Amino acid sequence: MPRAAAAVAGLAVAAWVSTRWVSLSPDARYSLAWGAELIRGDAPQVDAPEVSTPHPLPIVAGGLVSLLGARAAADVYAFGAVLAFALLVYAGFRLGRALGGTVAGVVAAALVATRERVDFFASRAFIDIPFAALVLLAAALAAEGPRRNATPALGLLALAGLLRPEAWGLAALYGGWVIVDQARPSRGQVLQNGRTRAEGPCWSARPDPGPCGIARPDPGPAPAATLALVAAAPAIWILFDLALTGDPFHSLHGTQENALLLERDTGLDDLGPSLRAGIEDLAGLAPAAAGAAFGAWGLVRFRRERPAFAVVMGLVGAGIAAFALLAVADLPLNDRYLVVPALALLALAAAAVPRATRSVVAAAAATLALVPAALALPDDLDAAGDGLEGAHSKARADEDLERLLSRDGVRAAIDRCQSLSAAASGRPAVAALLGRDPATVAISLSPVPPPGSATLSTSETVPPGTPRSVRVRAWTFVNRC
């Protein structure tokens, strides 16, 4: 009963936070608009110019919540963003605990929760937060029991692979390790005379010791099941792109085109500066260096926890390698794509804290991680507060847009007008609220449209007293049809 009450209270707090302090990013609005189209049986134009990259899981989720109506769907999506952030903090705790016990888990969770950039991404409902939560939780499961937890860990990576394709490589690496590990003779196969055999009287079908006094190990998932979990996400994504656009690799090609169009940082020349800036903004250079150094030391020093350190260090290396592959493929080098390796480094740094009194190396790593983090904490919290205030203002502006579009005169004018445009920041929200495909809403080049068209612009860009305009605080509709 106390747990149920705590769960209800937590959900109530999450609902309150989501409605006041979360605003939906354009990517989230595109997912809602496209998902609503799919539910209606229409094919969204995900290959139109200047639209978001389609991510299968958010679009399907957006379609399901769209059944509640446009406004309720946005609220539920924001609520999901808060739950994803909570899951990320919990995943940080589990990962830290796997590396160094409960104290390390609490420190890791605190570091994750107080990163200003992470808080910013969560308050805008970016998919990178649920993606990181799923990946870090999968890593924690793998660190706690590489073979025992293989199936749930691969399942989490499969879900993450429907949010971002970087999880495909992680699933392939982990799945490959599981299959190879199963093929090796395990300790349970070693007889007392030192020889091995696949089956025999030494085995026990139960986890308790058999005739030789050795328990049969958990065999883990069958190789076919492992391969199916590894292949599920890329297969679904490719089929999703093929069904909607005819191009099985549309997400890759479309993202490359948008990166060029929007002049994003891409290519190997920008890799080094983008990597350094991203790690610095997300984790801090000193805590990240402490995590990397202590992780390398832990691989050598801690025999019992060595598999856990190997999992997390491998996650860091794979995350940075994936970021480098983005540069090779001329894809955007956004700092959001470094959330996983940055937070994994923080978990490694947290693992030094409970060992600080027993080791000079651990004490140095803990000091290098915690002192800069503690000194920067007031500024980080101020920045996080400013970010939340910005999200709060943006959420209120979204409500203004909804009220503007709900006015009978405005809606009738939009329905009559053949040409509708909107400010780039509001285009996907306008489409979602009107039940249209975002491609049918042009990006406005001017707050006052040419004759024969109508536009929705932020009020600060529309001169007061503009003829045939309707203003609702942050948004203004100008009709020249």
Short mmCIF file of C-alpha atoms in Angstrom, two decimals:
data_model
loop_
_atom_site.label_atom_id
_atom_site.label_comp_id
_atom_site.label_asym_id
_atom_site.label_seq_id
_atom_site.Cartn_x
_atom_site.Cartn_y
_atom_site.Cartn_z
CA MET A 1 0.00 0.00 0.00
CA PRO A 2 2.76 2.56 0.77
CA ARG A 3 4.38 1.75 -2.58
CA ALA A 4 1.11 2.29 -4.41
CA ALA A 5 0.59 5.61 -2.65
CA ALA A 6 4.14 6.67 -3.48
CA ALA A 7 3.61 5.70 -7.14
CA VAL A 8 0.39 7.70 -7.34
CA ALA A 9 2.05 10.70 -5.71
CA GLY A 10 5.00 10.45 -8.09
CA LEU A 11 2.74 10.31 -11.13
CA ALA A 12 0.78 13.31 -9.86
CA VAL A 13 3.99 15.31 -9.48
CA ALA A 14 5.13 14.23 -12.94
CA ALA A 15 1.81 15.33 -14.42
CA TRP A 16 2.05 18.74 -12.73
CA VAL A 17 5.66 19.22 -13.87
CA SER A 18 4.85 18.19 -17.43
CA THR A 19 2.00 20.65 -17.83
CA ARG A 20 3.94 23.61 -16.41
CA TRP A 21 7.61 23.09 -17.21
CA VAL A 22 7.79 21.03 -20.41
CA SER A 23 7.41 22.43 -23.90
CA LEU A 24 7.46 20.19 -26.93
CA SER A 25 10.36 20.47 -29.37
CA PRO A 26 9.63 20.66 -33.12
CA ASP A 27 10.70 17.01 -33.40
CA ALA A 28 8.04 16.05 -30.85
CA ARG A 29 5.38 18.07 -32.69
CA TYR A 30 6.28 16.41 -35.99
CA SER A 31 5.90 13.00 -34.34
CA LEU A 32 2.45 13.97 -33.06
CA ALA A 33 1.34 15.33 -36.44
CA TRP A 34 2.65 12.35 -38.42
CA GLY A 35 1.35 9.83 -35.88
CA ALA A 36 -2.13 11.33 -36.08
CA GLU A 37 -2.02 10.95 -39.87
CA LEU A 38 -1.04 7.30 -39.62
CA ILE A 39 -3.89 6.62 -37.20
CA ARG A 40 -6.28 8.21 -39.72
CA GLY A 41 -4.90 5.95 -42.43
CA ASP A 42 -3.00 8.69 -44.28
CA ALA A 43 0.65 8.53 -45.31
CA PRO A 44 2.60 11.45 -43.80
CA GLN A 45 5.00 13.30 -46.09
CA VAL A 46 8.11 12.63 -44.03
CA ASP A 47 10.32 13.28 -47.07
CA ALA A 48 9.20 16.90 -47.50
CA PRO A 49 11.93 19.58 -47.32
CA GLU A 50 12.91 21.02 -43.94
CA VAL A 51 11.07 18.53 -41.75
CA SER A 52 12.34 16.43 -38.88
CA THR A 53 13.90 13.01 -39.34
CA PRO A 54 11.14 10.43 -38.81
CA HIS A 55 11.73 8.21 -35.75
CA PRO A 56 9.41 5.18 -35.73
CA LEU A 57 8.72 4.82 -31.99
CA PRO A 58 7.83 8.48 -31.30
CA ILE A 59 5.60 8.58 -34.38
CA VAL A 60 3.72 5.44 -33.33
CA ALA A 61 3.42 6.79 -29.78
CA GLY A 62 2.24 10.13 -31.17
CA GLY A 63 -0.40 8.35 -33.19
CA LEU A 64 -1.75 6.46 -30.20
CA VAL A 65 -2.01 9.53 -27.97
CA SER A 66 -3.55 11.55 -30.83
CA LEU A 67 -6.71 9.51 -30.28
CA LEU A 68 -7.19 11.66 -27.19
CA GLY A 69 -7.29 14.88 -29.23
CA ALA A 70 -4.54 17.32 -30.19
CA ARG A 71 -4.35 19.15 -26.86
CA ALA A 72 -4.50 16.04 -24.68
CA ALA A 73 -1.97 14.31 -26.95
CA ALA A 74 0.53 17.12 -26.37
CA ASP A 75 -0.03 16.91 -22.61
CA VAL A 76 0.47 13.15 -22.55
CA TYR A 77 3.62 13.46 -24.67
CA ALA A 78 4.99 16.04 -22.20
CA PHE A 79 4.09 13.73 -19.32
CA GLY A 80 6.06 10.98 -21.04
CA ALA A 81 9.05 13.32 -21.25
CA VAL A 82 9.02 13.75 -17.46
CA LEU A 83 8.78 10.00 -16.93
CA ALA A 84 11.69 9.50 -19.36
CA PHE A 85 13.82 11.92 -17.31
CA ALA A 86 12.92 10.05 -14.12
CA LEU A 87 13.89 6.78 -15.83
CA LEU A 88 17.20 8.34 -16.90
CA VAL A 89 18.04 9.32 -13.31
CA TYR A 90 17.10 5.81 -12.15
CA ALA A 91 19.26 4.29 -14.89
CA GLY A 92 22.16 6.45 -13.69
CA PHE A 93 21.62 5.07 -10.17
CA ARG A 94 21.54 1.46 -11.39
CA LEU A 95 24.67 1.96 -13.47
CA GLY A 96 26.56 3.60 -10.61
CA ARG A 97 25.43 0.89 -8.21
CA ALA A 98 26.66 -1.84 -10.54
CA LEU A 99 30.08 -0.18 -10.56
CA GLY A 100 30.48 0.75 -6.91
CA GLY A 101 27.48 0.00 -4.72
CA THR A 102 24.63 2.12 -3.43
CA VAL A 103 26.74 5.19 -2.60
CA ALA A 104 28.11 5.29 -6.13
CA GLY A 105 24.58 4.86 -7.47
CA VAL A 106 23.27 7.82 -5.46
CA VAL A 107 26.19 10.02 -6.58
CA ALA A 108 25.70 9.00 -10.23
CA ALA A 109 21.96 9.75 -10.04
CA ALA A 110 22.66 13.16 -8.51
CA LEU A 111 25.20 14.00 -11.21
CA VAL A 112 22.78 12.95 -13.96
CA ALA A 113 19.87 14.92 -12.49
CA THR A 114 21.83 18.16 -12.11
CA ARG A 115 23.36 18.40 -15.60
CA GLU A 116 21.99 21.61 -17.07
CA ARG A 117 22.02 20.41 -20.69
CA VAL A 118 20.30 17.16 -19.74
CA ASP A 119 17.61 19.12 -17.90
CA PHE A 120 17.20 21.36 -20.94
CA PHE A 121 16.72 18.40 -23.29
CA ALA A 122 14.21 16.86 -20.91
CA SER A 123 12.22 20.09 -20.62
CA ARG A 124 11.88 20.18 -24.44
CA ALA A 125 10.89 16.52 -24.77
CA PHE A 126 13.84 15.62 -26.98
CA ILE A 127 13.99 11.92 -27.81
CA ASP A 128 17.62 11.81 -26.68
CA ILE A 129 16.46 11.57 -23.04
CA PRO A 130 14.35 8.39 -23.37
CA PHE A 131 17.03 7.02 -25.70
CA ALA A 132 19.75 7.57 -23.11
CA ALA A 133 17.52 6.19 -20.35
CA LEU A 134 16.93 2.93 -22.26
CA VAL A 135 20.60 2.53 -23.21
CA LEU A 136 21.96 3.26 -19.72
CA LEU A 137 19.42 0.93 -18.13
CA ALA A 138 20.39 -1.79 -20.61
CA ALA A 139 24.04 -1.19 -19.74
CA ALA A 140 23.21 -1.44 -16.03
CA LEU A 141 21.46 -4.77 -16.58
CA ALA A 142 24.41 -6.05 -18.60
CA ALA A 143 26.82 -4.88 -15.91
CA GLU A 144 24.79 -6.58 -13.17
CA GLY A 145 24.51 -9.89 -15.01
CA PRO A 146 25.87 -10.03 -18.57
CA ARG A 147 24.31 -13.41 -19.36
CA ARG A 148 21.39 -13.48 -16.93
CA ASN A 149 20.07 -10.11 -18.09
CA ALA A 150 20.87 -10.48 -21.78
CA THR A 151 17.27 -10.74 -22.97
CA PRO A 152 15.89 -7.68 -21.13
CA ALA A 153 19.01 -5.66 -21.99
CA LEU A 154 18.67 -6.51 -25.68
CA GLY A 155 14.96 -5.70 -25.50
CA LEU A 156 15.74 -2.24 -24.13
CA LEU A 157 18.33 -1.69 -26.85
CA ALA A 158 15.76 -2.73 -29.46
CA LEU A 159 13.37 -0.05 -28.17
CA ALA A 160 16.21 2.48 -28.11
CA GLY A 161 16.98 1.53 -31.70
CA LEU A 162 13.57 2.84 -32.73
CA LEU A 163 14.54 6.23 -31.27
CA ARG A 164 18.09 6.59 -32.56
CA PRO A 165 20.07 4.24 -34.82
CA GLU A 166 23.19 4.38 -32.62
CA ALA A 167 21.54 1.65 -30.54
CA TRP A 168 21.81 -0.71 -33.50
CA GLY A 169 25.57 -0.90 -33.09
CA LEU A 170 25.32 -1.30 -29.34
CA ALA A 171 22.84 -4.15 -29.74
CA ALA A 172 25.06 -5.81 -32.35
CA LEU A 173 28.13 -5.59 -30.10
CA TYR A 174 26.34 -6.90 -27.03
CA GLY A 175 24.44 -9.57 -28.96
CA GLY A 176 27.68 -10.73 -30.57
CA TRP A 177 29.31 -10.99 -27.16
CA VAL A 178 26.36 -13.01 -25.81
CA ILE A 179 26.56 -15.49 -28.69
CA VAL A 180 30.36 -15.87 -28.44
CA ASP A 181 30.17 -16.25 -24.66
CA GLN A 182 27.61 -19.02 -25.01
CA ALA A 183 29.87 -20.87 -27.42
CA ARG A 184 32.78 -20.94 -24.95
CA PRO A 185 33.04 -23.67 -22.29
CA SER A 186 31.87 -22.12 -19.04
CA ARG A 187 32.91 -22.87 -15.48
CA GLY A 188 29.89 -25.11 -15.11
CA GLN A 189 31.24 -27.37 -17.86
CA VAL A 190 34.58 -28.03 -16.16
CA LEU A 191 34.82 -31.46 -14.52
CA GLN A 192 36.94 -32.22 -11.47
CA ASN A 193 39.69 -33.78 -13.59
CA GLY A 194 40.03 -30.52 -15.57
CA ARG A 195 38.45 -31.82 -18.78
CA THR A 196 35.29 -30.34 -20.31
CA ARG A 197 32.21 -31.74 -21.96
CA ALA A 198 28.95 -30.24 -23.13
CA GLU A 199 26.62 -32.42 -21.06
CA GLY A 200 26.93 -35.12 -18.46
CA PRO A 201 26.24 -36.06 -14.86
CA CYS A 202 27.99 -32.90 -13.61
CA TRP A 203 25.13 -30.79 -14.95
CA SER A 204 22.06 -29.91 -12.93
CA ALA A 205 18.86 -28.65 -14.52
CA ARG A 206 18.39 -26.51 -11.41
CA PRO A 207 20.55 -23.56 -10.37
CA ASP A 208 21.79 -25.57 -7.34
CA PRO A 209 25.04 -27.55 -7.66
CA GLY A 210 25.01 -30.84 -9.52
CA PRO A 211 26.96 -34.03 -8.82
CA CYS A 212 30.29 -32.29 -9.34
CA GLY A 213 29.37 -29.50 -6.96
CA ILE A 214 29.19 -26.91 -9.76
CA ALA A 215 25.98 -25.10 -10.65
CA ARG A 216 24.88 -25.02 -14.22
CA PRO A 217 25.12 -21.41 -15.41
CA ASP A 218 22.23 -19.48 -16.88
CA PRO A 219 22.49 -20.25 -20.62
CA GLY A 220 21.02 -16.88 -21.62
CA PRO A 221 18.83 -16.41 -24.71
CA ALA A 222 19.09 -18.78 -27.64
CA PRO A 223 21.31 -17.48 -30.48
CA ALA A 224 18.27 -17.16 -32.75
CA ALA A 225 16.45 -15.04 -30.17
CA THR A 226 19.56 -12.89 -29.70
CA LEU A 227 19.86 -12.30 -33.45
CA ALA A 228 16.16 -11.46 -33.68
CA LEU A 229 16.45 -8.84 -30.95
CA VAL A 230 19.56 -7.35 -32.57
CA ALA A 231 17.96 -7.16 -36.02
CA ALA A 232 14.50 -5.99 -34.93
CA ALA A 233 15.09 -2.23 -34.68
CA PRO A 234 17.05 -1.73 -37.94
CA ALA A 235 14.60 -3.96 -39.83
CA ILE A 236 11.57 -2.05 -38.52
CA TRP A 237 13.17 1.35 -39.23
CA ILE A 238 14.18 0.41 -42.78
CA LEU A 239 10.73 -1.01 -43.53
CA PHE A 240 9.17 2.11 -42.00
CA ASP A 241 11.18 4.40 -44.30
CA LEU A 242 10.50 2.17 -47.29
CA ALA A 243 6.75 2.12 -46.70
CA LEU A 244 6.48 5.90 -46.28
CA THR A 245 8.99 7.16 -48.85
CA GLY A 246 10.06 4.30 -51.11
CA ASP A 247 13.64 4.84 -49.90
CA PRO A 248 14.74 2.33 -47.25
CA PHE A 249 17.48 4.74 -46.14
CA HIS A 250 15.45 7.94 -46.25
CA SER A 251 16.31 8.87 -42.65
CA LEU A 252 20.01 8.90 -43.53
CA HIS A 253 19.58 10.76 -46.81
CA GLY A 254 17.03 13.23 -45.45
CA THR A 255 19.15 14.07 -42.42
CA GLN A 256 22.18 14.66 -44.64
CA GLU A 257 20.16 17.01 -46.85
CA ASN A 258 18.76 18.94 -43.89
CA ALA A 259 22.20 19.24 -42.30
CA LEU A 260 23.45 20.86 -45.51
CA LEU A 261 20.38 23.06 -45.87
CA LEU A 262 20.49 24.25 -42.24
CA GLU A 263 24.29 24.59 -42.22
CA ARG A 264 24.84 22.28 -39.26
CA ASP A 265 28.32 21.34 -38.05
CA THR A 266 29.27 18.21 -39.99
CA GLY A 267 32.34 16.39 -41.23
CA LEU A 268 35.66 15.33 -39.76
CA ASP A 269 36.93 18.91 -39.50
CA ASP A 270 34.24 19.66 -36.91
CA LEU A 271 34.54 16.33 -35.08
CA GLY A 272 37.20 17.29 -32.55
CA PRO A 273 35.74 20.66 -31.51
CA SER A 274 32.19 19.27 -31.40
CA LEU A 275 33.25 16.27 -29.32
CA ARG A 276 35.15 18.38 -26.81
CA ALA A 277 32.40 21.00 -26.51
CA GLY A 278 29.70 18.36 -26.17
CA ILE A 279 31.46 16.45 -23.38
CA GLU A 280 32.28 19.71 -21.61
CA ASP A 281 28.68 20.93 -21.74
CA LEU A 282 27.13 17.61 -20.76
CA ALA A 283 29.53 16.29 -18.12
CA GLY A 284 32.37 18.76 -17.60
CA LEU A 285 35.89 18.04 -18.80
CA ALA A 286 37.29 17.27 -15.33
CA PRO A 287 34.54 14.82 -14.27
CA ALA A 288 34.69 13.17 -17.70
CA ALA A 289 38.47 12.79 -17.44
CA ALA A 290 38.08 11.39 -13.92
CA GLY A 291 35.55 8.86 -15.15
CA ALA A 292 37.73 7.75 -18.05
CA ALA A 293 40.83 7.40 -15.85
CA PHE A 294 39.05 5.57 -13.04
CA GLY A 295 37.28 3.32 -15.52
CA ALA A 296 40.58 2.28 -17.08
CA TRP A 297 42.06 1.73 -13.61
CA GLY A 298 39.02 -0.28 -12.53
CA LEU A 299 39.48 -2.68 -15.44
CA VAL A 300 42.90 -3.56 -14.06
CA ARG A 301 42.29 -3.24 -10.33
CA PHE A 302 38.85 -4.66 -9.57
CA ARG A 303 38.55 -8.32 -10.46
CA ARG A 304 35.00 -8.84 -9.19
CA GLU A 305 33.61 -5.67 -10.82
CA ARG A 306 35.73 -5.97 -13.96
CA PRO A 307 32.80 -7.08 -16.18
CA ALA A 308 30.78 -4.06 -15.06
CA PHE A 309 33.67 -1.69 -15.78
CA ALA A 310 34.20 -3.38 -19.14
CA VAL A 311 30.53 -2.86 -20.07
CA VAL A 312 30.54 0.84 -19.17
CA MET A 313 33.94 1.59 -20.71
CA GLY A 314 32.77 -0.22 -23.84
CA LEU A 315 29.64 1.93 -23.83
CA VAL A 316 31.75 5.09 -23.65
CA GLY A 317 33.98 3.94 -26.50
CA ALA A 318 31.04 2.87 -28.65
CA GLY A 319 29.23 6.17 -28.03
CA ILE A 320 32.24 8.23 -29.08
CA ALA A 321 32.82 5.96 -32.09
CA ALA A 322 29.18 6.43 -33.14
CA PHE A 323 29.64 10.20 -32.90
CA ALA A 324 32.71 9.91 -35.13
CA LEU A 325 30.68 7.90 -37.65
CA LEU A 326 28.21 10.79 -37.81
CA ALA A 327 31.08 12.98 -38.94
CA VAL A 328 32.12 10.44 -41.56
CA ALA A 329 28.53 10.29 -42.86
CA ASP A 330 28.19 14.12 -42.93
CA LEU A 331 25.42 14.02 -40.35
CA PRO A 332 24.87 16.77 -37.73
CA LEU A 333 27.26 16.76 -34.76
CA ASN A 334 24.79 17.90 -32.11
CA ASP A 335 25.81 17.64 -28.46
CA ARG A 336 22.55 15.74 -27.81
CA TYR A 337 24.14 12.75 -29.51
CA LEU A 338 26.80 12.52 -26.77
CA VAL A 339 24.42 12.18 -23.82
CA VAL A 340 25.05 8.45 -23.43
CA PRO A 341 28.87 8.45 -23.32
CA ALA A 342 28.93 11.64 -21.23
CA LEU A 343 26.62 10.22 -18.57
CA ALA A 344 28.42 6.87 -18.62
CA LEU A 345 31.64 8.75 -17.80
CA LEU A 346 29.87 10.39 -14.86
CA ALA A 347 28.79 6.96 -13.58
CA LEU A 348 32.41 5.80 -13.75
CA ALA A 349 33.51 8.89 -11.83
CA ALA A 350 30.80 8.23 -9.22
CA ALA A 351 32.20 4.72 -8.73
CA ALA A 352 35.38 6.27 -7.31
CA VAL A 353 33.55 7.96 -4.41
CA PRO A 354 32.91 4.96 -2.11
CA ARG A 355 36.50 3.78 -2.68
CA ALA A 356 38.10 7.16 -2.02
CA THR A 357 39.14 6.28 1.54
CA ARG A 358 40.85 3.07 0.43
CA SER A 359 42.80 4.16 -2.63
CA VAL A 360 44.82 7.18 -3.69
CA VAL A 361 43.71 6.72 -7.29
CA ALA A 362 40.05 6.60 -6.28
CA ALA A 363 40.46 9.62 -4.02
CA ALA A 364 42.07 11.59 -6.85
CA ALA A 365 39.34 10.60 -9.29
CA ALA A 366 36.57 11.41 -6.82
CA THR A 367 38.13 14.80 -6.08
CA LEU A 368 38.59 15.58 -9.77
CA ALA A 369 34.95 14.68 -10.41
CA LEU A 370 33.13 16.11 -7.41
CA VAL A 371 35.01 19.34 -6.66
CA PRO A 372 34.45 20.92 -10.12
CA ALA A 373 30.86 19.60 -10.14
CA ALA A 374 30.22 21.09 -6.69
CA LEU A 375 31.78 24.43 -7.62
CA ALA A 376 29.72 24.59 -10.83
CA LEU A 377 26.52 23.40 -9.16
CA PRO A 378 25.11 26.88 -8.35
CA ASP A 379 25.65 28.03 -11.93
CA ASP A 380 24.28 24.75 -13.29
CA LEU A 381 21.17 25.04 -11.16
CA ASP A 382 20.68 28.67 -12.21
CA ALA A 383 21.06 27.68 -15.85
CA ALA A 384 18.68 24.76 -15.38
CA GLY A 385 16.19 27.12 -13.74
CA ASP A 386 16.48 29.53 -16.65
CA GLY A 387 15.94 26.65 -19.03
CA LEU A 388 12.84 25.54 -17.19
CA GLU A 389 11.53 29.11 -17.18
CA GLY A 390 12.11 29.19 -20.93
CA ALA A 391 10.23 25.94 -21.31
CA HIS A 392 7.43 27.34 -19.15
CA SER A 393 7.19 30.45 -21.37
CA LYS A 394 7.24 28.31 -24.50
CA ALA A 395 4.50 26.07 -23.11
CA ARG A 396 2.35 29.14 -22.42
CA ALA A 397 3.01 30.38 -25.96
CA ASP A 398 1.88 27.01 -27.27
CA GLU A 399 -1.36 27.48 -25.35
CA ASP A 400 -1.75 30.91 -26.99
CA LEU A 401 -1.37 29.29 -30.39
CA GLU A 402 -3.99 26.70 -29.51
CA ARG A 403 -6.44 29.40 -28.36
CA LEU A 404 -5.80 31.40 -31.53
CA LEU A 405 -6.50 28.41 -33.76
CA SER A 406 -9.62 27.51 -31.81
CA ARG A 407 -11.31 30.83 -32.62
CA ASP A 408 -14.13 30.27 -35.07
CA GLY A 409 -13.21 33.21 -37.29
CA VAL A 410 -9.57 32.17 -37.51
CA ARG A 411 -10.36 28.52 -38.19
CA ALA A 412 -12.91 29.45 -40.86
CA ALA A 413 -10.42 31.76 -42.56
CA ILE A 414 -7.77 29.04 -42.55
CA ASP A 415 -10.19 26.51 -44.02
CA ARG A 416 -11.11 28.95 -46.84
CA CYS A 417 -7.56 29.99 -47.64
CA GLN A 418 -5.61 27.90 -50.11
CA SER A 419 -2.18 29.00 -48.86
CA LEU A 420 -1.21 28.81 -45.19
CA SER A 421 2.24 29.45 -43.77
CA ALA A 422 3.66 29.63 -40.26
CA ALA A 423 6.82 30.64 -38.49
CA ALA A 424 9.38 27.83 -38.66
CA SER A 425 9.25 27.32 -34.89
CA GLY A 426 5.49 26.83 -34.96
CA ARG A 427 5.01 24.92 -38.20
CA PRO A 428 4.76 21.39 -36.71
CA ALA A 429 2.58 22.62 -33.83
CA VAL A 430 0.22 24.36 -36.25
CA ALA A 431 0.00 21.20 -38.34
CA ALA A 432 -0.65 19.00 -35.31
CA LEU A 433 -3.35 21.30 -33.94
CA LEU A 434 -5.06 21.63 -37.33
CA GLY A 435 -4.82 17.92 -38.11
CA ARG A 436 -2.77 18.56 -41.24
CA ASP A 437 0.43 17.21 -42.67
CA PRO A 438 3.30 19.60 -41.80
CA ALA A 439 4.32 19.65 -45.47
CA THR A 440 1.05 21.43 -46.31
CA VAL A 441 2.00 24.32 -44.01
CA ALA A 442 4.69 26.44 -45.64
CA ILE A 443 7.43 28.16 -43.63
CA SER A 444 6.62 31.85 -43.72
CA LEU A 445 9.21 34.23 -45.13
CA SER A 446 7.50 37.30 -43.71
CA PRO A 447 5.17 37.91 -40.75
CA VAL A 448 2.82 39.73 -43.13
CA PRO A 449 1.95 37.38 -46.00
CA PRO A 450 1.47 38.35 -49.65
CA PRO A 451 -2.07 38.75 -51.01
CA GLY A 452 -3.96 35.49 -51.36
CA SER A 453 -2.38 33.81 -48.35
CA ALA A 454 -2.51 33.68 -44.55
CA THR A 455 0.19 33.20 -41.98
CA LEU A 456 0.69 32.52 -38.28
CA SER A 457 3.60 34.44 -36.78
CA THR A 458 5.00 35.20 -33.37
CA SER A 459 3.44 38.45 -32.19
CA GLU A 460 6.76 40.18 -31.65
CA THR A 461 7.40 40.06 -35.40
CA VAL A 462 3.99 41.49 -36.46
CA PRO A 463 3.61 45.31 -36.36
CA PRO A 464 0.79 46.43 -34.03
CA GLY A 465 -2.38 47.37 -35.88
CA THR A 466 -1.64 45.19 -38.90
CA PRO A 467 -4.85 45.02 -40.95
CA ARG A 468 -6.86 41.79 -40.82
CA SER A 469 -4.86 40.37 -37.96
CA VAL A 470 -5.96 38.52 -34.83
CA ARG A 471 -3.61 38.48 -31.86
CA VAL A 472 -3.64 36.14 -28.86
CA ARG A 473 -0.66 37.17 -26.78
CA ALA A 474 2.36 35.32 -28.22
CA TRP A 475 0.85 34.49 -31.64
CA THR A 476 -0.84 36.50 -34.39
CA PHE A 477 -2.84 35.37 -37.39
CA VAL A 478 -2.72 37.59 -40.47
CA ASN A 479 -5.27 36.87 -43.20
CA ARG A 480 -4.76 38.29 -46.71
CA CYS A 481 -6.81 35.72 -48.59
#
